[in-house]
Amino acid sequence: MKAQITAFGEPATLTDELLQEGQSAPQVKVVQNNYQDLIIGGAKDKPQLILTVPTLDGDVCPKEIEQFDEVLHDLSGKIYTFVVSMDLPHAQRRYCVIYDIQNLQILSDFRHREMRKYGVLIADGILQGLLARAAFVIDTKGKITYVQLVKEQTDEPDYDAVRRAVEAVLATT
């Protein structure tokens, strides 16, 4: 069943089924801020945290990214942390410079073809075509160990729950 969310109190549906804990994390090709492709998801030498956000240019996203940059600072060498939005790569590069983002890699799915595999593309409503605010923790074998979908897109995620999930996957690595 496709997940339901709200954005500014208005209902919206995701285009595909949201991936769940225990499922394999698909490899997806996203774009770095230099317009070079990068494959995330799947098996890697370190666990991954994939955060999806509607846009960097909003009220909540800067708070979320700054908070995760701070909360995960001490784990930066132990885990890959990716933030994916639909923003253009050059706008993301400017954002990283302005906000001095150090521990997160900001990536784009502006071609609208990859992150729907995670079930986070918004199908309708005022944020149609953007990504829902979500977090996926993935172990080194490519299995999803934690999923958090923020039901109201103007709310921040539960940072502590994500941090605990990251620590749990690191404890088993």
XYZ file of C-alpha atoms in Angstrom:
173
model
C 0.000 0.000 0.000
C 1.291 3.451 -0.899
C 2.052 5.637 2.091
C 0.003 8.716 2.883
C 1.603 11.935 4.099
C 0.561 15.540 4.530
C 2.252 18.727 3.412
C 1.102 21.941 5.083
C -1.850 19.890 6.337
C -2.927 18.832 2.834
C -3.009 15.074 2.102
C -0.654 13.501 -0.431
C 0.243 9.999 -1.586
C 3.630 8.556 -2.483
C 4.013 7.093 -5.987
C 5.311 3.704 -4.880
C 5.402 1.539 -1.780
C 7.839 2.788 0.839
C 10.737 0.391 1.399
C 10.680 -1.307 4.794
C 13.146 -2.680 7.326
C 14.612 -5.999 6.197
C 14.318 -5.222 2.493
C 17.311 -4.756 0.233
C 18.224 -1.149 -0.446
C 18.361 -0.678 -4.207
C 21.368 0.970 -5.768
C 20.360 4.305 -7.253
C 22.274 6.788 -9.368
C 22.002 10.347 -8.100
C 23.890 13.500 -9.048
C 26.614 15.241 -7.036
C 26.909 19.023 -6.934
C 29.550 18.859 -9.695
C 26.973 17.073 -11.926
C 28.828 13.750 -11.685
C 26.782 10.634 -10.978
C 27.138 8.754 -7.696
C 25.642 5.381 -6.818
C 24.176 5.104 -3.326
C 22.298 2.272 -1.654
C 23.152 -1.393 -2.023
C 26.137 -2.948 -0.257
C 29.081 -0.705 0.671
C 32.153 -0.895 2.904
C 30.416 1.274 5.544
C 26.772 1.582 6.621
C 24.725 4.311 4.952
C 22.181 6.826 6.109
C 20.066 8.120 3.246
C 17.961 11.151 4.092
C 15.409 12.422 1.587
C 13.967 15.923 1.756
C 11.517 17.850 -0.453
C 13.894 20.777 -1.050
C 16.841 22.510 0.575
C 15.093 25.836 0.095
C 12.474 25.638 2.816
C 12.021 26.292 6.500
C 12.511 22.746 7.793
C 15.265 21.378 5.549
C 18.035 23.754 6.676
C 17.217 22.939 10.315
C 17.181 19.209 9.563
C 20.448 19.203 7.655
C 22.203 21.375 10.240
C 20.925 19.136 13.044
C 22.030 15.910 11.325
C 25.396 17.481 10.466
C 25.848 18.180 14.186
C 24.270 14.983 15.593
C 26.334 12.709 13.329
C 29.598 14.678 13.504
C 31.423 12.080 15.615
C 30.317 9.256 13.279
C 31.313 10.912 10.001
C 34.186 8.525 9.275
C 32.176 5.433 10.167
C 29.084 5.917 7.996
C 28.162 7.391 4.637
C 25.497 10.053 5.072
C 23.633 11.191 1.977
C 20.906 13.828 1.690
C 18.873 13.640 -1.522
C 16.491 16.294 -2.829
C 15.184 17.368 -6.235
C 17.130 20.636 -6.126
C 19.559 21.328 -8.944
C 23.180 20.398 -8.155
C 24.524 23.953 -8.460
C 21.920 25.156 -5.952
C 22.997 22.346 -3.628
C 26.651 23.361 -3.972
C 25.758 26.947 -3.053
C 23.720 25.674 -0.090
C 26.684 23.627 1.224
C 28.976 26.653 1.038
C 26.500 29.020 2.707
C 25.654 26.591 5.529
C 29.177 25.075 5.831
C 27.954 21.471 5.555
C 30.857 19.186 6.476
C 29.598 15.712 7.363
C 26.776 15.129 4.884
C 26.912 14.625 1.147
C 24.107 16.573 -0.550
C 22.859 14.896 -3.748
C 20.171 15.454 -6.367
C 17.588 13.305 -8.120
C 16.481 16.229 -10.285
C 15.960 13.862 -13.226
C 13.136 12.197 -11.233
C 14.148 8.642 -11.961
C 15.889 7.003 -9.030
C 14.543 7.733 -5.541
C 11.081 6.502 -6.434
C 12.683 3.044 -5.977
C 12.707 3.870 -2.250
C 9.031 4.849 -2.399
C 9.553 8.495 -1.444
C 8.434 10.365 -4.575
C 5.310 12.417 -3.861
C 2.571 11.587 -6.402
C 0.107 14.403 -5.795
C -0.680 17.454 -3.718
C 1.230 20.701 -3.402
C 4.642 18.971 -3.240
C 3.960 16.666 -6.207
C 7.186 15.562 -7.880
C 9.366 16.230 -4.825
C 10.746 13.719 -2.326
C 9.085 13.028 0.999
C 11.072 13.651 4.177
C 12.408 10.238 5.215
C 15.437 8.411 6.629
C 16.842 4.993 5.691
C 19.652 3.267 7.595
C 21.383 0.577 5.527
C 23.916 -1.987 6.734
C 27.086 -2.948 4.849
C 25.275 -5.859 3.171
C 22.700 -3.497 1.686
C 19.807 -4.385 3.995
C 17.575 -1.650 5.351
C 17.688 -1.716 9.151
C 15.589 1.377 9.892
C 13.013 3.518 8.089
C 11.424 6.749 9.246
C 8.846 8.538 7.094
C 7.863 11.937 8.451
C 4.079 12.031 8.094
C 3.726 15.843 8.022
C 6.382 17.229 5.714
C 6.700 20.495 7.646
C 7.746 18.520 10.754
C 11.329 17.603 11.567
C 12.342 13.951 11.839
C 13.069 12.213 15.132
C 16.826 12.848 15.219
C 17.423 10.714 18.311
C 15.690 7.691 16.764
C 17.814 8.012 13.626
C 20.989 8.362 15.719
C 20.070 5.223 17.720
C 19.447 3.307 14.480
C 22.832 4.392 13.123
C 24.552 3.372 16.370
C 22.768 0.002 16.283
C 23.941 -0.768 12.756
C 27.488 0.327 13.643
C 27.452 -2.030 16.645
C 26.839 -4.981 14.311
C 29.451 -3.988 11.731
